[in-house]
Tab-separated table of N, CA and C in Angstrom:
chain	number	residue	atom	x	y	z
B	11	VAL	N	103.540	136.649	77.907
B	11	VAL	CA	103.300	135.443	78.047
B	11	VAL	C	104.333	134.461	76.962
B	12	PRO	N	105.037	133.321	77.859
B	12	PRO	CA	105.216	132.346	76.812
B	12	PRO	C	104.493	131.674	75.596
B	13	PHE	N	104.827	131.475	74.538
B	13	PHE	CA	104.041	131.155	73.105
B	13	PHE	C	104.576	129.716	72.424
B	14	SER	N	103.918	128.943	72.366
B	14	SER	CA	104.559	127.824	71.842
B	14	SER	C	102.521	126.412	71.280
B	15	THR	N	102.895	126.492	70.015
B	15	THR	CA	102.335	126.173	69.390
B	15	THR	C	101.896	124.332	69.571
B	16	VAL	N	103.101	123.683	70.399
B	16	VAL	CA	103.288	122.724	70.546
B	16	VAL	C	102.386	122.126	71.285
B	17	GLY	N	101.359	121.016	70.835
B	17	GLY	CA	100.379	120.595	71.205
B	17	GLY	C	99.050	121.251	71.127
B	18	SER	N	98.917	122.258	70.413
B	18	SER	CA	97.603	123.000	70.426
B	18	SER	C	97.054	122.284	69.152
B	19	GLY	N	96.986	121.391	68.404
B	19	GLY	CA	96.162	120.662	68.075
B	19	GLY	C	95.731	119.362	68.725
B	20	ASP	N	96.331	119.130	69.196
B	20	ASP	CA	95.852	117.764	70.299
B	20	ASP	C	94.825	118.157	71.276
B	21	ALA	N	95.322	120.157	71.848
B	21	ALA	CA	94.240	120.378	72.475
B	21	ALA	C	92.968	120.721	72.219
B	22	PHE	N	93.011	121.044	71.013
B	22	PHE	CA	91.840	121.782	70.219
B	22	PHE	C	91.277	120.119	69.951
B	23	LEU	N	91.895	118.984	69.425
B	23	LEU	CA	90.765	117.789	69.225
B	23	LEU	C	90.411	117.286	70.671
B	24	ALA	N	90.985	117.225	71.416
B	24	ALA	CA	90.804	116.788	73.164
B	24	ALA	C	89.158	117.927	73.462
B	25	GLY	N	89.882	119.024	72.850
B	25	GLY	CA	88.550	119.774	73.693
B	25	GLY	C	87.198	119.840	72.785
B	26	LEU	N	87.435	119.474	71.533
B	26	LEU	CA	86.282	119.221	70.758
B	26	LEU	C	85.520	117.528	71.069
B	27	ALA	N	86.178	116.825	71.014
B	27	ALA	CA	85.957	115.829	71.777
B	27	ALA	C	85.186	115.465	73.120
B	28	HIS	N	85.614	116.088	74.017
B	28	HIS	CA	84.973	116.443	75.214
B	28	HIS	C	83.784	116.826	75.449
B	29	ALA	N	83.599	118.330	74.482
B	29	ALA	CA	82.409	119.110	74.523
B	29	ALA	C	81.109	118.076	73.528
B	30	LEU	N	81.680	117.496	72.820
B	30	LEU	CA	80.247	116.487	72.193
B	30	LEU	C	80.423	115.323	72.717
B	31	ALA	N	81.434	114.884	73.301
B	31	ALA	CA	80.675	113.978	74.438
B	31	ALA	C	80.041	114.309	75.458
B	32	ALA	N	79.823	115.393	76.027
B	32	ALA	CA	79.269	116.112	76.635
B	32	ALA	C	77.853	116.521	76.143
B	33	GLY	N	77.979	116.100	75.121
B	33	GLY	CA	76.227	116.490	74.558
B	33	GLY	C	76.175	118.102	73.970
B	34	ALA	N	77.547	118.531	73.819
B	34	ALA	CA	77.412	119.978	73.220
B	34	ALA	C	77.209	119.894	72.209
B	35	PRO	N	76.137	121.031	71.147
B	35	PRO	CA	75.836	121.124	69.905
B	35	PRO	C	77.127	121.701	69.388
B	36	GLY	N	77.559	121.364	68.075
B	36	GLY	CA	78.221	122.002	67.247
B	36	GLY	C	78.839	123.068	67.462
B	37	PRO	N	78.505	124.280	67.284
B	37	PRO	CA	78.789	125.232	67.366
B	37	PRO	C	79.658	125.425	68.795
B	38	GLU	N	78.811	125.075	69.758
B	38	GLU	CA	79.639	124.971	71.294
B	38	GLU	C	80.882	124.456	71.399
B	39	ALA	N	80.679	123.045	70.819
B	39	ALA	CA	81.730	122.417	70.960
B	39	ALA	C	83.099	122.635	69.925
B	40	LEU	N	82.906	123.262	68.926
B	40	LEU	CA	84.046	124.406	68.197
B	40	LEU	C	84.677	125.538	69.134
B	41	ALA	N	84.299	126.003	69.523
B	41	ALA	CA	83.862	127.284	70.504
B	41	ALA	C	85.042	126.726	71.662
B	42	ARG	N	84.697	125.738	72.180
B	42	ARG	CA	85.147	125.031	73.407
B	42	ARG	C	86.870	124.724	72.691
B	43	ALA	N	86.647	123.983	71.525
B	43	ALA	CA	88.076	123.519	70.966
B	43	ALA	C	88.889	124.556	70.890
B	44	ALA	N	88.632	125.369	70.141
B	44	ALA	CA	89.067	126.813	69.612
B	44	ALA	C	89.981	127.490	70.931
B	45	ALA	N	88.892	127.517	72.036
B	45	ALA	CA	89.757	128.112	73.469
B	45	ALA	C	90.356	127.136	74.036
B	46	ALA	N	90.497	125.877	74.004
B	46	ALA	CA	91.617	124.602	74.589
B	46	ALA	C	92.685	125.330	73.699
B	47	GLY	N	92.747	125.021	72.298
B	47	GLY	CA	93.827	124.784	71.739
B	47	GLY	C	94.278	126.058	71.714
B	48	SER	N	94.000	127.443	71.751
B	48	SER	CA	94.419	128.814	72.103
B	48	SER	C	94.905	128.686	73.364
B	49	ALA	N	94.398	128.317	74.806
B	49	ALA	CA	94.881	128.563	75.596
B	49	ALA	C	96.521	127.590	75.897
B	50	ASN	N	96.618	126.566	74.533
B	50	ASN	CA	97.674	125.717	74.859
B	50	ASN	C	98.750	126.475	74.433
B	51	ALA	N	98.694	127.122	73.320
B	51	ALA	CA	99.424	128.010	72.306
B	51	ALA	C	100.133	129.252	73.797
B	52	CYS	N	99.262	129.090	74.503
B	52	CYS	CA	99.796	130.694	75.216
B	52	CYS	C	100.486	129.839	76.589
B	53	SER	N	100.736	128.820	76.564
B	53	SER	CA	101.792	127.822	77.864
B	53	SER	C	102.749	127.355	77.172
B	54	ALA	N	104.015	127.622	77.851
B	54	ALA	CA	105.137	127.039	77.475
B	54	ALA	C	105.201	125.316	77.646
B	55	GLY	N	105.643	124.850	76.455
B	55	GLY	CA	105.881	123.469	76.341
B	55	GLY	C	104.344	122.545	76.442
B	56	GLY	N	103.516	123.301	75.899
B	56	GLY	CA	102.016	122.605	75.711
B	56	GLY	C	101.600	121.472	76.866
B	57	GLY	N	100.005	121.336	76.720
B	57	GLY	CA	99.626	120.211	77.583
B	57	GLY	C	99.459	121.059	78.919
B	58	ARG	N	99.623	122.336	79.241
B	58	ARG	CA	99.291	122.529	80.577
B	58	ARG	C	98.589	123.589	80.492
B	59	LEU	N	97.046	123.578	80.003
B	59	LEU	CA	95.865	124.110	80.093
B	59	LEU	C	95.735	124.762	81.375
B	60	GLU	N	94.951	125.654	81.428
B	60	GLU	CA	94.862	126.637	82.741
B	60	GLU	C	93.374	126.756	82.451
B	61	PRO	N	92.644	126.065	83.282
B	61	PRO	CA	91.056	126.338	83.258
B	61	PRO	C	90.356	127.783	83.186
B	62	ALA	N	90.880	128.431	84.078
B	62	ALA	CA	90.676	130.111	83.932
B	62	ALA	C	90.887	130.928	82.678
B	63	LEU	N	92.226	130.235	82.190
B	63	LEU	CA	92.409	130.793	80.805
B	63	LEU	C	91.229	130.365	79.439
B	64	VAL	N	91.143	129.279	79.636
B	64	VAL	CA	90.433	128.498	78.514
B	64	VAL	C	89.047	128.887	78.782
B	65	GLN	N	87.868	129.330	79.694
B	65	GLN	CA	87.231	129.744	80.044
B	65	GLN	C	87.123	131.271	79.623
B	66	ASN	N	88.207	131.769	80.028
B	66	ASN	CA	88.289	133.501	79.383
B	66	ASN	C	88.195	133.702	77.768
B	67	LEU	N	89.238	132.540	76.998
B	67	LEU	CA	89.068	132.561	75.914
B	67	LEU	C	87.797	132.356	75.034
B	68	LEU	N	87.169	130.968	76.185
B	68	LEU	CA	85.906	130.681	75.203
B	68	LEU	C	84.754	131.958	75.361
B	69	ALA	N	84.847	132.490	76.604
B	69	ALA	CA	84.073	133.784	76.601
B	69	ALA	C	84.287	134.673	75.551
B	70	ARG	N	85.184	135.163	75.184
B	70	ARG	CA	85.616	135.427	73.791
B	70	ARG	C	85.350	135.000	72.356
B	71	THR	N	85.150	133.861	72.335
B	71	THR	CA	85.218	132.937	70.908
B	71	THR	C	83.679	133.155	70.586
B	72	VAL	N	83.606	133.561	69.163
B	72	VAL	CA	82.339	133.211	68.417
B	72	VAL	C	82.567	132.536	67.126
B	73	VAL	N	81.664	131.560	67.063
B	73	VAL	CA	81.359	130.690	66.134
B	73	VAL	C	80.391	131.100	65.068
B	74	ARG	N	80.778	131.227	63.792
B	74	ARG	CA	79.693	131.685	62.862
B	74	ARG	C	79.507	130.970	61.700
B	75	PRO	N	78.585	130.604	61.088
B	75	PRO	CA	78.371	129.892	59.664
B	75	PRO	C	79.065	130.636	58.895
B	76	LEU	N	79.686	129.559	57.868
B	76	LEU	CA	80.241	129.874	56.427
B	76	LEU	C	79.037	130.467	55.627
B	77	THR	N	79.079	131.434	54.931
B	77	THR	CA	78.371	132.077	54.378
B	77	THR	C	78.638	131.954	52.568
């Protein structure tokens, strides 16, 4: 799998904004953002998110409060 971090921060922010605009609670929005940013890093060139990969990563993403 090609790996490039180009645009991953943008993908993270877009995932966060989209989730929050859709009414997702904070932890879910952060998980969606992390999945989007990670999926972007798995694509050469950035900005080419595969929805199936985002969903796969989201299913494995855990957000925990800092203690």
